Coordinates of C-alpha atoms in Angstrom, one line a residue:
R13 CA -0.9 -12.3 -6.9
Q14 CA -2.2 -10.7 -3.7
M15 CA -2.1 -7.3 -5.3
D16 CA -4.0 -8.7 -8.3
I17 CA -6.6 -10.1 -5.9
L18 CA -6.8 -6.7 -4.3
A19 CA -7.3 -5.0 -7.7
A20 CA -10.1 -7.5 -8.6
S21 CA -11.8 -6.9 -5.2
V22 CA -11.7 -3.1 -5.8
Y23 CA -13.1 -3.6 -9.3
L24 CA -16.0 -5.7 -8.1
R25 CA -16.9 -3.1 -5.5
Y26 CA -16.5 -0.4 -8.2
L27 CA -19.1 -2.3 -10.3
E28 CA -21.4 -2.4 -7.2
H29 CA -21.1 1.4 -6.9
G30 CA -22.2 1.5 -10.5
G31 CA -25.4 -0.3 -9.7
Q32 CA -24.5 -3.8 -10.7
T33 CA -25.4 -6.8 -8.6
L34 CA -22.8 -9.6 -8.2
R35 CA -21.6 -12.3 -5.9
F36 CA -18.4 -11.2 -4.1
P37 CA -15.8 -14.0 -4.1
D38 CA -15.0 -15.9 -0.9
N39 CA -11.3 -15.2 -1.3
G40 CA -11.7 -11.5 -2.2
Y41 CA -10.6 -8.7 0.2
R42 CA -13.7 -7.7 2.1
G43 CA -12.5 -4.8 4.3
A44 CA -14.2 -1.4 4.3
Y45 CA -11.0 0.1 3.0
V46 CA -11.6 -1.8 -0.3
N47 CA -15.0 -0.2 -0.6
D48 CA -13.6 3.2 0.1
I49 CA -11.0 2.8 -2.7
A50 CA -13.7 1.6 -5.1
Q51 CA -15.9 4.6 -4.2
A52 CA -13.1 7.0 -4.9
L53 CA -12.4 5.2 -8.2
H54 CA -16.1 5.5 -9.2
T55 CA -16.2 9.2 -8.2
E56 CA -13.1 10.0 -10.3
H57 CA -13.9 7.9 -13.4
G58 CA -17.6 7.3 -13.4
A59 CA -18.7 4.5 -15.6
R60 CA -15.4 4.4 -17.6
F61 CA -14.4 0.9 -16.4
V62 CA -17.8 -0.7 -16.4
H63 CA -18.2 -4.1 -18.1
G64 CA -21.0 -6.6 -17.8
V65 CA -21.1 -8.9 -14.9
D66 CA -21.9 -11.9 -17.2
A67 CA -18.7 -11.3 -19.1
L68 CA -16.7 -10.9 -15.9
F69 CA -17.9 -14.2 -14.4
G70 CA -18.0 -16.1 -17.7
N71 CA -16.2 -19.5 -17.6
V72 CA -15.2 -18.8 -13.9
P73 CA -15.2 -22.1 -11.9
P74 CA -17.5 -22.2 -8.8
D75 CA -16.4 -20.7 -5.5
A76 CA -15.8 -22.6 -2.3
A77 CA -19.3 -21.9 -1.0
Q78 CA -20.6 -23.2 -4.3
G79 CA -18.8 -26.5 -4.0
G80 CA -15.7 -25.4 -5.9
D81 CA -12.2 -24.2 -5.3
K82 CA -11.9 -20.6 -4.0
E83 CA -8.3 -20.2 -5.3
A84 CA -9.3 -21.2 -8.8
H85 CA -12.3 -19.0 -8.6
I86 CA -10.4 -15.9 -7.6
D87 CA -7.6 -16.5 -10.1
A88 CA -10.2 -16.8 -12.9
L89 CA -11.8 -13.6 -11.8
V90 CA -8.4 -11.9 -11.9
A91 CA -7.7 -13.1 -15.4
N92 CA -11.1 -12.0 -16.7
T93 CA -10.7 -8.6 -15.0
K94 CA -7.4 -8.1 -16.8
T95 CA -8.9 -9.2 -20.1
L96 CA -12.0 -7.0 -19.9
L97 CA -10.1 -3.9 -18.7
G98 CA -7.1 -4.3 -21.0
A99 CA -4.9 -1.1 -20.6
D100 CA -7.4 0.3 -18.0
Y101 CA -6.4 -2.5 -15.6
A102 CA -3.3 -0.5 -14.6
A103 CA -5.6 2.3 -13.4
V104 CA -7.6 0.0 -11.2
F105 CA -4.5 -1.8 -9.9
D106 CA -2.8 1.5 -9.1
A107 CA -5.9 2.9 -7.4
G108 CA -5.6 0.1 -4.8
L109 CA -1.8 0.2 -4.6
N110 CA -1.4 3.9 -4.2
A111 CA -4.3 4.4 -1.7
I112 CA -3.0 1.7 0.6
L113 CA 0.7 2.6 0.2
E114 CA 0.0 6.3 1.0
D115 CA -2.0 5.2 4.0
I116 CA 0.9 3.0 5.2
R117 CA 3.4 5.9 4.7
Q118 CA 1.3 8.3 6.7
D119 CA 0.6 5.8 9.4
L120 CA 4.2 4.9 9.9
A121 CA 5.3 8.5 9.8
E122 CA 2.8 9.3 12.6
F123 CA 4.2 6.3 14.5
G124 CA 7.7 7.7 14.2
V125 CA 8.9 5.2 11.5
T126 CA 10.5 6.7 8.3
Y127 CA 12.4 4.9 5.6
D128 CA 15.2 6.4 3.5
R129 CA 13.8 4.5 0.5
W130 CA 10.7 2.6 -0.4
Y131 CA 11.7 -0.2 -2.7
S132 CA 9.2 -1.7 -5.1
E133 CA 9.4 -5.3 -6.5
R134 CA 7.9 -4.0 -9.7
E135 CA 10.7 -1.5 -10.0
L136 CA 13.2 -4.3 -9.4
V137 CA 11.8 -6.3 -12.3
A138 CA 11.4 -3.3 -14.6
S139 CA 15.1 -2.3 -14.1
G140 CA 16.2 -5.7 -15.5
A141 CA 17.9 -6.6 -12.2
V142 CA 16.0 -9.9 -11.9
E143 CA 16.7 -10.9 -15.5
A144 CA 20.4 -10.0 -15.1
T145 CA 20.7 -12.0 -11.9
L146 CA 19.1 -15.1 -13.3
A147 CA 21.4 -14.9 -16.4
E148 CA 24.4 -14.7 -14.2
L149 CA 23.3 -17.7 -12.1
K150 CA 22.6 -19.6 -15.3
Q151 CA 25.9 -18.9 -16.8
A152 CA 27.6 -20.1 -13.6
G153 CA 25.7 -23.4 -13.8
H154 CA 23.5 -22.8 -10.8
I155 CA 20.2 -22.9 -12.8
Y156 CA 18.7 -25.8 -14.7
S157 CA 15.5 -26.5 -16.6
Q158 CA 13.0 -29.2 -15.6
D159 CA 9.2 -29.6 -16.3
G160 CA 9.1 -26.4 -18.1
A161 CA 10.4 -24.4 -15.2
Q162 CA 13.8 -23.1 -14.2
W163 CA 15.3 -24.2 -10.9
F164 CA 18.1 -22.9 -8.7
R165 CA 20.4 -25.6 -7.4
S166 CA 19.9 -24.5 -3.8
T167 CA 20.8 -28.0 -2.5
D168 CA 24.4 -27.2 -3.5
F169 CA 24.3 -24.5 -0.8
G170 CA 22.7 -26.4 2.1
D171 CA 19.0 -26.1 1.3
E172 CA 16.8 -29.2 1.6
K173 CA 15.7 -29.1 -2.1
D174 CA 16.1 -27.1 -5.2
R175 CA 13.9 -24.1 -5.8
V176 CA 11.9 -22.7 -8.7
V177 CA 13.0 -19.3 -9.9
V178 CA 10.9 -19.1 -13.1
R179 CA 7.6 -20.9 -13.3
E180 CA 6.3 -22.8 -16.3
N181 CA 4.3 -19.8 -17.5
G182 CA 7.6 -17.7 -17.7
V183 CA 6.8 -15.6 -14.6
A184 CA 9.7 -15.2 -12.1
T185 CA 9.0 -16.3 -8.5
Y186 CA 9.4 -14.2 -5.3
F187 CA 12.6 -16.1 -4.7
A188 CA 14.1 -14.8 -8.0
S189 CA 13.2 -11.2 -7.0
D190 CA 14.7 -11.8 -3.5
I191 CA 18.0 -12.9 -5.0
A192 CA 18.1 -9.9 -7.3
Y193 CA 17.1 -7.5 -4.4
H194 CA 19.9 -8.7 -2.1
R195 CA 22.5 -8.6 -4.8
E196 CA 21.4 -5.1 -5.9
K197 CA 21.5 -4.0 -2.2
R198 CA 25.2 -5.0 -2.0
Q199 CA 25.9 -3.2 -5.3
R200 CA 24.4 -0.1 -3.7
G201 CA 27.2 -0.3 -1.1
F202 CA 25.6 -1.8 2.0
D203 CA 27.9 -4.1 4.0
Q204 CA 25.3 -5.6 6.2
L205 CA 21.9 -6.8 5.0
I206 CA 19.3 -6.9 7.8
D207 CA 16.0 -8.5 6.9
V208 CA 12.9 -8.6 9.2
W209 CA 10.6 -11.6 8.3
G210 CA 7.7 -13.4 9.8
A211 CA 8.7 -16.5 11.8
D212 CA 6.9 -18.8 9.4
H213 CA 9.6 -18.0 6.8
H214 CA 12.4 -19.6 8.7
G215 CA 12.9 -22.2 6.0
Y216 CA 13.5 -19.4 3.5
V217 CA 16.8 -18.3 5.2
P218 CA 19.1 -21.1 3.8
R219 CA 18.0 -20.6 0.2
V220 CA 18.6 -16.8 0.3
K221 CA 22.0 -17.2 1.9
G222 CA 22.8 -19.9 -0.7
A223 CA 21.8 -17.6 -3.5
L224 CA 24.0 -14.8 -2.2
K225 CA 26.9 -17.2 -2.1
A226 CA 26.1 -18.3 -5.7
V227 CA 26.3 -14.7 -6.9
G228 CA 29.7 -14.3 -5.2
E229 CA 28.6 -12.5 -2.0
D230 CA 29.4 -13.5 1.6
P231 CA 26.2 -15.1 3.0
D232 CA 27.2 -14.1 6.5
R233 CA 26.4 -10.5 5.6
L234 CA 22.7 -11.3 5.7
H235 CA 21.1 -11.1 9.1
V236 CA 17.5 -12.4 9.2
L237 CA 15.4 -11.4 12.2
L238 CA 12.4 -13.7 12.5
V239 CA 9.5 -12.0 14.2
Q240 CA 6.7 -13.9 16.0
F241 CA 3.1 -12.9 15.9
A242 CA 1.6 -10.1 18.0
I243 CA -1.7 -11.0 19.6
L244 CA -4.1 -8.3 20.9
Y245 CA -6.0 -8.8 24.1
R246 CA -8.6 -6.7 26.0
G247 CA -7.9 -7.9 29.4
K248 CA -8.3 -11.7 29.1
E249 CA -10.3 -11.6 25.9
K250 CA -8.4 -12.2 22.6
V251 CA -9.2 -9.8 19.8
S252 CA -9.9 -11.9 16.7
M253 CA -8.4 -10.7 13.4
S254 CA -8.6 -11.8 9.7
T255 CA -7.1 -9.6 7.0
R256 CA -9.0 -11.2 4.1
A257 CA -12.3 -10.9 6.0
G258 CA -11.5 -7.3 6.9
E259 CA -11.6 -8.0 10.6
F260 CA -8.6 -6.5 12.2
V261 CA -7.2 -3.7 14.4
T262 CA -5.0 -1.3 12.4
L263 CA -1.9 0.3 13.7
R264 CA -3.7 3.6 13.5
E265 CA -6.5 2.4 15.6
L266 CA -4.0 0.9 18.1
R267 CA -2.2 4.2 18.4
E268 CA -5.4 6.2 18.8
E269 CA -6.5 3.9 21.6
V270 CA -3.2 3.5 23.6
G271 CA -1.0 6.2 22.2
N272 CA 2.3 6.1 20.3
D273 CA 4.5 5.7 23.4
A274 CA 2.7 2.6 24.7
A275 CA 2.5 1.1 21.3
R276 CA 6.2 1.6 20.6
F277 CA 7.4 0.5 24.0
F278 CA 5.1 -2.6 24.1
Y279 CA 6.3 -3.7 20.7
V280 CA 10.0 -3.4 21.6
L281 CA 9.6 -5.0 25.1
R282 CA 9.8 -8.4 23.6
S283 CA 12.6 -10.1 21.7
Q284 CA 11.5 -10.4 18.0
D285 CA 11.6 -14.2 18.3
Q286 CA 9.0 -14.2 21.2
H287 CA 5.3 -14.0 20.8
L288 CA 3.9 -10.6 21.9
D289 CA 0.7 -10.6 23.9
F290 CA -0.4 -7.0 23.7
D291 CA -2.9 -6.1 26.4
L292 CA -4.8 -3.0 25.3
E293 CA -6.2 -2.4 28.8
L294 CA -2.8 -2.7 30.4
A295 CA -1.3 -0.3 27.8
K296 CA -3.8 2.4 28.8
S297 CA -3.6 1.9 32.5
E298 CA -1.8 4.4 34.8
S299 CA -0.3 1.8 37.1
T300 CA 3.0 0.3 37.9
D301 CA 2.0 -2.8 36.0
N302 CA 2.2 -0.8 32.8
P303 CA 5.9 -0.9 31.8
V304 CA 5.9 2.3 29.8
Y305 CA 4.0 4.2 32.4
Y306 CA 6.4 2.9 35.1
V307 CA 9.5 4.1 33.2
Q308 CA 8.0 7.5 32.2
Y309 CA 6.8 8.0 35.8
A310 CA 10.3 7.6 37.1
H311 CA 11.5 10.4 34.8
A312 CA 8.5 12.6 35.8
R313 CA 9.1 11.9 39.5
I314 CA 12.7 13.2 39.2
C315 CA 11.5 16.3 37.4
S316 CA 9.1 16.8 40.2
V317 CA 11.9 16.7 42.8
F318 CA 13.8 19.4 41.0
N319 CA 10.6 21.5 40.7
Q320 CA 10.2 21.2 44.5
L321 CA 13.8 22.3 44.9
T322 CA 13.0 25.5 42.9
E323 CA 9.8 26.1 44.9
Q324 CA 11.8 25.9 48.1
G325 CA 14.2 28.6 46.8
R326 CA 17.2 26.3 46.7
S327 CA 19.6 25.5 43.9
F328 CA 21.5 22.4 42.8
D329 CA 25.3 22.6 42.7
R330 CA 26.3 19.8 40.4
N331 CA 30.1 20.3 41.1
A332 CA 29.5 20.1 44.8
G333 CA 27.3 17.0 44.2
E334 CA 30.0 15.3 42.2
A335 CA 32.5 16.2 44.9
S336 CA 30.3 14.6 47.5
L337 CA 29.4 11.3 45.7
A338 CA 31.3 9.3 48.4
L339 CA 28.3 10.1 50.7
L340 CA 26.1 7.8 48.5
D341 CA 26.9 4.7 50.5
N342 CA 23.5 3.1 51.3
D343 CA 22.3 0.0 49.5
H344 CA 19.7 1.8 47.4
E345 CA 22.2 4.4 46.2
Q346 CA 24.8 1.8 45.3
A347 CA 22.2 -0.3 43.4
L348 CA 21.2 2.7 41.4
I349 CA 24.8 3.7 40.7
T350 CA 25.5 0.1 39.5
A351 CA 22.4 0.2 37.3
L352 CA 23.6 3.5 35.7
S353 CA 27.0 2.2 35.0
R354 CA 25.6 -0.6 32.9
Y355 CA 24.0 1.8 30.3
P356 CA 26.9 1.9 27.8
E357 CA 27.2 -1.9 27.7
I358 CA 23.5 -2.3 27.2
I359 CA 23.5 0.1 24.3
E360 CA 26.4 -1.7 22.7
A361 CA 24.8 -5.2 23.2
A362 CA 21.4 -4.0 21.8
A363 CA 23.2 -2.6 18.7
R364 CA 25.5 -5.6 18.1
N365 CA 22.7 -8.1 18.5
F366 CA 19.9 -6.2 16.7
A367 CA 18.0 -6.4 20.0
P368 CA 16.4 -3.2 21.1
H369 CA 14.4 -5.1 23.7
L370 CA 17.5 -5.2 25.8
L371 CA 17.3 -1.4 26.2
A372 CA 13.6 -1.6 27.1
Y373 CA 14.3 -4.3 29.8
Y374 CA 17.1 -2.1 31.1
L375 CA 15.0 1.0 31.4
R376 CA 12.4 -0.9 33.3
E377 CA 15.0 -2.2 35.7
L378 CA 16.5 1.3 36.1
A379 CA 13.1 2.7 36.8
Q380 CA 12.6 0.1 39.5
S381 CA 15.9 0.9 41.1
F382 CA 14.9 4.6 41.2
H383 CA 11.4 4.0 42.5
T384 CA 12.8 1.9 45.3
Y385 CA 15.3 4.6 46.2
Y386 CA 12.6 7.3 46.0
N387 CA 10.3 5.4 48.4
A388 CA 13.0 4.8 50.9
H389 CA 14.8 8.2 51.1
T390 CA 14.4 11.9 51.1
F391 CA 16.4 13.8 48.5
L392 CA 15.9 17.4 49.6
V393 CA 17.6 17.0 53.0
D394 CA 19.0 20.0 54.9
E395 CA 22.6 18.9 54.7
D396 CA 24.0 20.6 51.5
A397 CA 26.6 18.0 50.6
L398 CA 24.3 15.0 50.9
R399 CA 21.5 16.8 49.1
N400 CA 23.7 17.8 46.2
A401 CA 25.1 14.3 46.0
R402 CA 21.6 12.7 45.9
L403 CA 20.4 15.3 43.3
C404 CA 23.5 14.5 41.2
L405 CA 22.6 10.8 41.3
I406 CA 18.9 11.3 40.3
A407 CA 19.9 13.9 37.7
A408 CA 22.1 11.3 36.1
T409 CA 19.2 8.8 36.3
R410 CA 16.9 11.2 34.6
Q411 CA 19.4 11.8 31.8
V412 CA 19.8 8.1 31.2
L413 CA 16.1 7.5 31.2
R414 CA 15.5 10.3 28.8
N415 CA 18.3 9.1 26.5
G416 CA 17.1 5.5 26.5
L417 CA 13.4 6.5 25.8
N418 CA 14.6 8.8 23.0
L419 CA 16.4 5.9 21.4
L420 CA 13.2 3.9 21.4
G421 CA 11.2 6.8 20.1
V422 CA 9.2 7.2 23.3
S423 CA 8.7 10.5 25.1
A424 CA 10.0 11.4 28.5
P425 CA 7.3 13.5 30.1
E426 CA 8.2 15.9 32.9
S427 CA 4.9 15.5 34.7
M428 CA 2.2 12.8 34.8

């Protein structure tokens, strides 16, 4: 439905580009990106899709601002758009879909996020997977008919009530597609199913697990990570956003303002079940209060020490350093060694619990241990054995910082 609303919004803007005057619906998509798609559609196809505004708005109930129902208004506009355009509706629909999807692909790739496969719900329906899954559930007695709709007996599997899988109009619900998707994913050979959902979908978990059990799969294979909202701030001022109204900060704009490193690190610095207050000013600051700067600065500081070593005409003998590690006996050195020893267990815990924030926390703590050590001691001392031992310790620290940042997709600069 949301994609149909997008298509209708694009079509209305397309008509405006063709010189027609109309009232844009309260519940349409108003962002500038919709206008851009409509402009490209008009440039490519000219007046091919133009129909009269009177026909488009004929028999459409009043909008909210006109004392009516905005949902009924937009649904009627969608229906009229489909009727008027006929076979051409697919071209308008695809113009919106393809433009936005390509933008998302590019945006994520630039952010360092790539997917092995992009999976379309439309593809799932077209393949017959939804129909086959519903038929299997019906044969097993898990689906019944009531009030013209088809219902899944999700109460048999711990849900609070049964759920509709096919509406009265014969259209399958999102839930039906979700059952088919997870079943098909298991058939593709995946042992673990990890879903990332918004926190407001927590009530959806039992019914999907129940559906998996109903089709003969182990529901414990499904791991659902519920993600809380991210709220943007500029200092103490909250940045207001509304997708439908077209008022929002895009990921691209965020990256352009604070950089990939800060954006990635800030996002992963919170457990997915905690709200994220993203302070744009803090993310751009070059201060110890900025966590990504603080961690990266620790790596750059260590690189600086080794640059100074080279400038002094000295060399680092790692073997001698390892042989002299017993000299690292002060509290700061012991604390840093202890912190380094925790790295393998942190990685394992983060992986087993789907919790990359554990690694981000750890890197910040490791950086703090190093900065404290750096401020309290001199590394390039005259005594060869002690110097090599200390250089061995900070070289190990640099390696762990670099490895950890790399796992998070964050750079490890050698100078700052």
